[in-house]
Amino acid sequence: MAAKILDGKTMSEELKSNIARRVAAMREKGVIPGLAVILAGDDPASEIYVRNKGKGCEEVGMFSRTIRMGADVSQEELEAEIQRLNEDPAIHGILVQLPLPGHLNEEAALSRILPEKDVDGFHLINAGRLMTGAEGVIPCTPKGVLHMIRATGEPLSGKEAVVIGRSNIVGKPMAMLLLRENCTVTVCHSRTRNLAEHTRRADILVAAVGKARFVTADMVKPGAIVIDVGINRVDGKVCGDVDFDAVRERAGWITPVPGGVGKMTIAMLLANTADAAERTLRHA
Ligand code: GUN
């Protein structure tokens, strides 16, 4: 039987209506949640992601500001801009779109963002909080993925979870979140031997590889929850890291691309920004 579809469009719309209500309540108290996005350089994929983030803000009644910096921006200029945004009371969330141009130090830039304005959850403090189980900002894509996995209604405790990819943006925080749900977590990556032997054990399989249709049906356990984080372009068409048509005949649940995880990432960014704005209201 074909897998049930985890529909990111519907799920993200539900999340956004809830966020829009929270934003309306804050506006009544005179606070308009504000997100600043720094885009350095002219990566075409980043352009699209940043535009969609701005659109998302508009949809829920938030204010957004995109700060464009040239591909040759210096580390000092970038950090000075982050500092200005840290000090700006109209800005509740700051996001530095990655990847940055190669000459810049990503970790140093991300660590300049005040942890409470770090709506990506990439600051070392927030990464540490996730690692230890303390309350902090959870990175948007893994947070969206967990929401989708929970939407299956299946108990997660004790499940075998396999994450393919070990990036700081997706793979590592995803593994931490699944561990927090009491899954047994395996993180696979480009040096993993016998990848399919790992993935075939997975009750939950998260693919964050960046290679079109990398996960084939023979790599999937029948009935598994398969989450596709990939956004690849093949012949002008967007497709994920999972061979959707074949895998959907074997999996129990699957996310489509487009219309899956990507939409959830933006919804969670808006949720993190609303959280940050609410925190400032509580401490006002
Ligand atoms: N580049 C790809 N994904 C992301 C993300 O979630 N946040 C940021 N800041 N950059 C990205």
Coordinates of C-alpha atoms and ligand atoms in Angstrom, one line a residue:
M1 CA 0.0 0.0 0.0
A2 CA 1.3 3.5 -0.8
A3 CA 2.6 5.6 2.0
K4 CA 0.5 8.3 3.7
I5 CA 1.7 11.8 2.7
L6 CA 2.9 14.1 5.4
D7 CA 1.6 17.3 3.9
G8 CA 3.9 20.2 4.8
K9 CA 1.7 22.8 3.1
T10 CA -1.4 22.0 5.3
M11 CA 0.7 21.6 8.4
S12 CA 2.6 24.8 7.9
E13 CA -0.7 26.7 7.2
E14 CA -2.0 25.5 10.5
L15 CA 1.1 26.6 12.3
K16 CA 1.0 30.0 10.6
S17 CA -2.6 30.7 11.6
N18 CA -1.7 30.0 15.1
I19 CA 1.4 32.3 14.8
A20 CA -0.8 35.0 13.2
R21 CA -3.1 35.0 16.2
R22 CA -0.1 35.4 18.5
V23 CA 1.3 38.3 16.4
A24 CA -2.1 40.0 16.5
A25 CA -2.1 39.8 20.3
M26 CA 1.3 41.3 20.4
R27 CA 0.3 44.1 18.0
E28 CA -2.5 45.0 20.4
K29 CA 0.2 45.5 23.1
G30 CA 2.2 47.7 20.7
V31 CA 4.8 45.2 19.7
I32 CA 5.3 44.2 16.0
P33 CA 7.6 41.1 15.9
G34 CA 10.5 41.9 13.6
L35 CA 12.9 39.6 11.8
A36 CA 16.2 40.8 10.2
V37 CA 17.7 38.6 7.5
I38 CA 21.3 39.2 6.4
L39 CA 22.1 38.0 2.9
A40 CA 25.7 38.3 1.9
G41 CA 26.7 37.6 -1.7
D42 CA 24.4 36.5 -4.6
D43 CA 23.8 32.8 -4.2
P44 CA 20.6 32.2 -6.3
A45 CA 19.2 29.5 -3.9
S46 CA 19.8 31.8 -0.9
E47 CA 17.9 34.6 -2.8
I48 CA 14.9 32.4 -3.1
Y49 CA 15.0 31.2 0.5
V50 CA 15.4 34.7 1.8
R51 CA 12.5 36.0 -0.3
N52 CA 10.3 33.2 1.0
K53 CA 11.2 34.0 4.6
G54 CA 10.1 37.7 4.0
K55 CA 6.9 36.5 2.5
G56 CA 6.2 34.3 5.5
C57 CA 6.6 37.2 7.8
E58 CA 4.1 39.3 5.8
E59 CA 1.6 36.4 5.9
V60 CA 1.5 36.3 9.7
G61 CA 1.7 40.1 10.2
M62 CA 5.4 40.3 11.2
F63 CA 7.8 42.9 10.0
S64 CA 10.9 41.8 8.1
R65 CA 14.0 43.6 7.0
T66 CA 16.5 42.1 4.5
I67 CA 20.0 43.5 4.7
R68 CA 22.0 42.8 1.6
M69 CA 25.7 42.8 1.7
G70 CA 28.2 42.4 -1.2
A71 CA 30.0 39.1 -1.8
D72 CA 33.2 40.9 -0.8
V73 CA 31.9 42.2 2.6
S74 CA 34.5 42.0 5.4
Q75 CA 34.1 40.1 8.6
E76 CA 34.2 43.4 10.5
E77 CA 31.4 44.9 8.4
L78 CA 29.2 41.8 8.8
E79 CA 29.7 41.7 12.6
A80 CA 29.1 45.4 12.9
E81 CA 25.8 45.0 11.1
I82 CA 24.9 42.1 13.5
Q83 CA 25.8 44.3 16.4
R84 CA 23.5 47.1 15.2
L85 CA 20.6 44.6 14.9
N86 CA 21.4 43.2 18.4
E87 CA 20.9 46.8 19.7
D88 CA 17.8 47.5 17.7
P89 CA 14.6 47.1 19.8
A90 CA 12.4 46.7 16.7
I91 CA 14.3 43.5 15.7
H92 CA 13.4 40.4 17.7
G93 CA 15.1 37.8 15.5
I94 CA 18.3 37.9 13.5
L95 CA 19.2 35.4 10.8
V96 CA 22.4 35.2 8.8
Q97 CA 21.6 33.3 5.6
L98 CA 24.1 30.4 5.0
P99 CA 26.3 29.6 3.3
L100 CA 28.3 32.9 3.7
P101 CA 31.0 33.8 1.0
G102 CA 34.0 31.6 1.6
H103 CA 36.4 34.2 3.1
L104 CA 34.0 34.8 6.0
N105 CA 34.1 33.0 9.4
E106 CA 30.6 31.6 9.8
E107 CA 30.9 30.5 13.4
A108 CA 32.3 33.9 14.5
A109 CA 29.5 35.7 12.8
L110 CA 26.8 33.5 14.2
S111 CA 28.2 33.9 17.7
R112 CA 27.9 37.6 17.4
I113 CA 24.1 37.3 17.4
L114 CA 22.5 37.7 20.8
P115 CA 21.4 34.2 21.8
E116 CA 17.9 35.5 22.5
K117 CA 17.6 36.9 19.0
D118 CA 19.2 33.8 17.4
V119 CA 16.0 32.5 15.7
D120 CA 18.0 29.9 13.7
G121 CA 19.3 28.4 17.0
F122 CA 22.9 28.3 15.5
H123 CA 24.6 30.2 18.3
L124 CA 26.9 28.0 20.3
I125 CA 24.9 28.7 23.4
N126 CA 21.7 27.4 21.8
A127 CA 23.5 24.4 20.3
G128 CA 24.8 23.7 23.8
R129 CA 21.3 24.0 25.3
L130 CA 19.9 21.5 22.8
M131 CA 22.8 19.1 23.5
T132 CA 22.2 19.2 27.2
G133 CA 18.4 19.3 27.1
A134 CA 18.1 22.9 28.5
E135 CA 15.5 25.2 27.1
G136 CA 16.7 27.2 24.1
V137 CA 16.1 28.0 20.4
I138 CA 15.7 24.9 18.3
P139 CA 17.0 25.1 14.6
C140 CA 14.0 25.5 12.3
T141 CA 14.4 22.6 9.9
P142 CA 14.9 19.9 12.5
K143 CA 12.0 21.4 14.6
G144 CA 9.8 21.3 11.5
V145 CA 10.8 17.7 10.9
L146 CA 10.0 16.6 14.4
H147 CA 6.6 18.3 14.1
M148 CA 5.9 16.2 11.0
I149 CA 7.1 13.0 12.6
R150 CA 4.9 13.6 15.6
A151 CA 1.9 14.2 13.2
T152 CA 2.0 10.5 12.3
G153 CA 0.7 9.9 15.9
E154 CA 3.2 7.0 16.2
P155 CA 5.0 6.7 19.6
L156 CA 8.6 7.6 19.1
S157 CA 10.2 6.1 22.2
G158 CA 12.5 3.2 21.5
K159 CA 12.2 3.6 17.7
E160 CA 15.3 3.2 15.5
A161 CA 16.0 6.6 13.9
V162 CA 18.6 7.1 11.2
V163 CA 19.7 10.5 10.0
I164 CA 21.7 10.8 6.8
G165 CA 23.8 14.0 7.0
R166 CA 25.8 15.5 9.9
S167 CA 25.5 19.3 9.2
N168 CA 25.1 21.8 12.0
I169 CA 21.9 23.1 10.4
V170 CA 20.1 19.8 10.1
G171 CA 21.8 16.5 10.8
K172 CA 23.3 17.1 14.2
P173 CA 20.4 19.0 15.8
M174 CA 18.0 16.5 14.3
A175 CA 19.9 13.7 16.0
M176 CA 19.7 15.5 19.3
L177 CA 15.9 16.1 19.0
L178 CA 15.3 12.4 18.2
L179 CA 17.5 11.4 21.1
R180 CA 15.4 13.7 23.3
E181 CA 12.3 11.7 22.1
N182 CA 14.1 8.5 23.3
C183 CA 14.8 7.2 19.8
T184 CA 17.9 5.1 19.2
V185 CA 19.7 7.4 16.8
T186 CA 22.3 6.6 14.2
V187 CA 23.9 9.5 12.2
C188 CA 25.2 8.4 8.8
H189 CA 27.4 10.6 6.5
S190 CA 29.6 10.5 3.4
R191 CA 32.2 8.1 5.1
T192 CA 29.6 5.7 6.4
R193 CA 30.2 2.1 5.3
N194 CA 27.3 0.0 4.1
L195 CA 24.8 2.8 4.3
A196 CA 21.8 0.7 3.3
E197 CA 22.4 -1.7 6.2
H198 CA 21.8 1.2 8.5
T199 CA 18.9 2.8 6.7
R200 CA 17.1 -0.5 6.3
R201 CA 16.9 -0.7 10.2
A202 CA 15.3 2.7 10.4
D203 CA 11.7 3.1 11.7
I204 CA 12.3 6.8 11.1
L205 CA 14.6 7.9 8.2
V206 CA 15.6 11.5 7.8
A207 CA 17.5 12.3 4.5
A208 CA 19.5 15.5 4.5
V209 CA 22.2 14.6 2.0
G210 CA 21.8 17.2 -0.8
K211 CA 21.8 14.6 -3.6
A212 CA 18.8 14.1 -5.8
R213 CA 16.9 10.8 -5.4
F214 CA 19.8 9.4 -3.3
V215 CA 17.5 7.3 -1.0
T216 CA 16.1 4.4 -3.1
A217 CA 13.3 2.0 -2.2
D218 CA 15.7 -0.9 -1.3
M219 CA 17.3 1.3 1.4
V220 CA 13.9 1.7 3.2
K221 CA 12.3 -0.5 5.8
P222 CA 8.7 -1.3 4.9
G223 CA 6.3 1.0 6.9
A224 CA 9.0 3.5 7.8
I225 CA 8.5 7.2 8.3
V226 CA 10.6 8.8 5.6
I227 CA 11.4 12.5 5.8
D228 CA 13.0 14.2 2.9
V229 CA 15.0 17.4 3.7
G230 CA 16.6 17.7 0.3
I231 CA 15.9 20.5 -2.2
N232 CA 17.7 19.7 -5.4
R233 CA 17.2 21.0 -8.9
V234 CA 17.3 18.5 -11.8
D235 CA 16.5 19.7 -15.3
G236 CA 14.9 22.8 -13.8
K237 CA 12.6 20.7 -11.6
V238 CA 12.8 20.6 -7.7
C239 CA 13.2 17.2 -6.2
G240 CA 14.3 15.8 -2.9
D241 CA 17.0 13.4 -1.6
V242 CA 14.4 10.5 -1.7
D243 CA 13.3 8.7 -4.9
F244 CA 9.7 9.6 -4.0
D245 CA 7.7 7.5 -6.5
A246 CA 9.5 4.3 -5.6
V247 CA 9.9 4.9 -1.9
R248 CA 6.2 5.8 -1.4
E249 CA 5.3 2.2 -2.4
R250 CA 7.4 0.9 0.6
A251 CA 7.3 3.5 3.3
G252 CA 4.4 4.0 5.8
W253 CA 4.7 7.8 5.7
I254 CA 6.6 10.1 3.4
T255 CA 7.1 13.9 2.9
P256 CA 6.9 15.3 -0.7
V257 CA 9.3 17.8 -2.3
P258 CA 8.2 20.5 -2.8
G259 CA 5.4 20.8 -0.3
G260 CA 7.1 19.1 2.6
V261 CA 9.9 20.0 5.0
G262 CA 10.7 23.4 3.2
K263 CA 7.4 24.9 4.2
M264 CA 7.8 23.7 7.8
T265 CA 11.3 25.4 8.1
I266 CA 9.7 28.8 7.3
A267 CA 6.8 28.2 9.7
M268 CA 9.3 27.3 12.5
L269 CA 11.4 30.4 11.8
L270 CA 8.2 32.4 12.3
A271 CA 7.4 30.5 15.5
N272 CA 10.9 31.1 16.8
T273 CA 10.6 34.8 16.0
A274 CA 7.2 35.0 17.7
D275 CA 8.7 33.3 20.8
A276 CA 11.6 35.8 20.8
A277 CA 9.2 38.8 20.6
E278 CA 7.0 37.3 23.4
R279 CA 10.1 36.9 25.6
T280 CA 10.8 40.7 25.2
L281 CA 7.2 41.4 26.2
R282 CA 7.4 39.2 29.3
H283 CA 10.6 41.0 30.3
A284 CA 9.4 44.5 29.5
Ligands
GUN1 N1 20.9 27.9 4.7 C1 20.2 26.7 4.4 N2 19.3 26.5 5.4 C2 19.4 27.5 6.3 C3 18.8 27.8 7.5 O1 17.9 27.1 8.0 N3 19.2 29.0 8.1 C4 20.1 29.8 7.6 N4 20.4 30.9 8.2 N5 20.7 29.5 6.4 C5 20.4 28.4 5.8

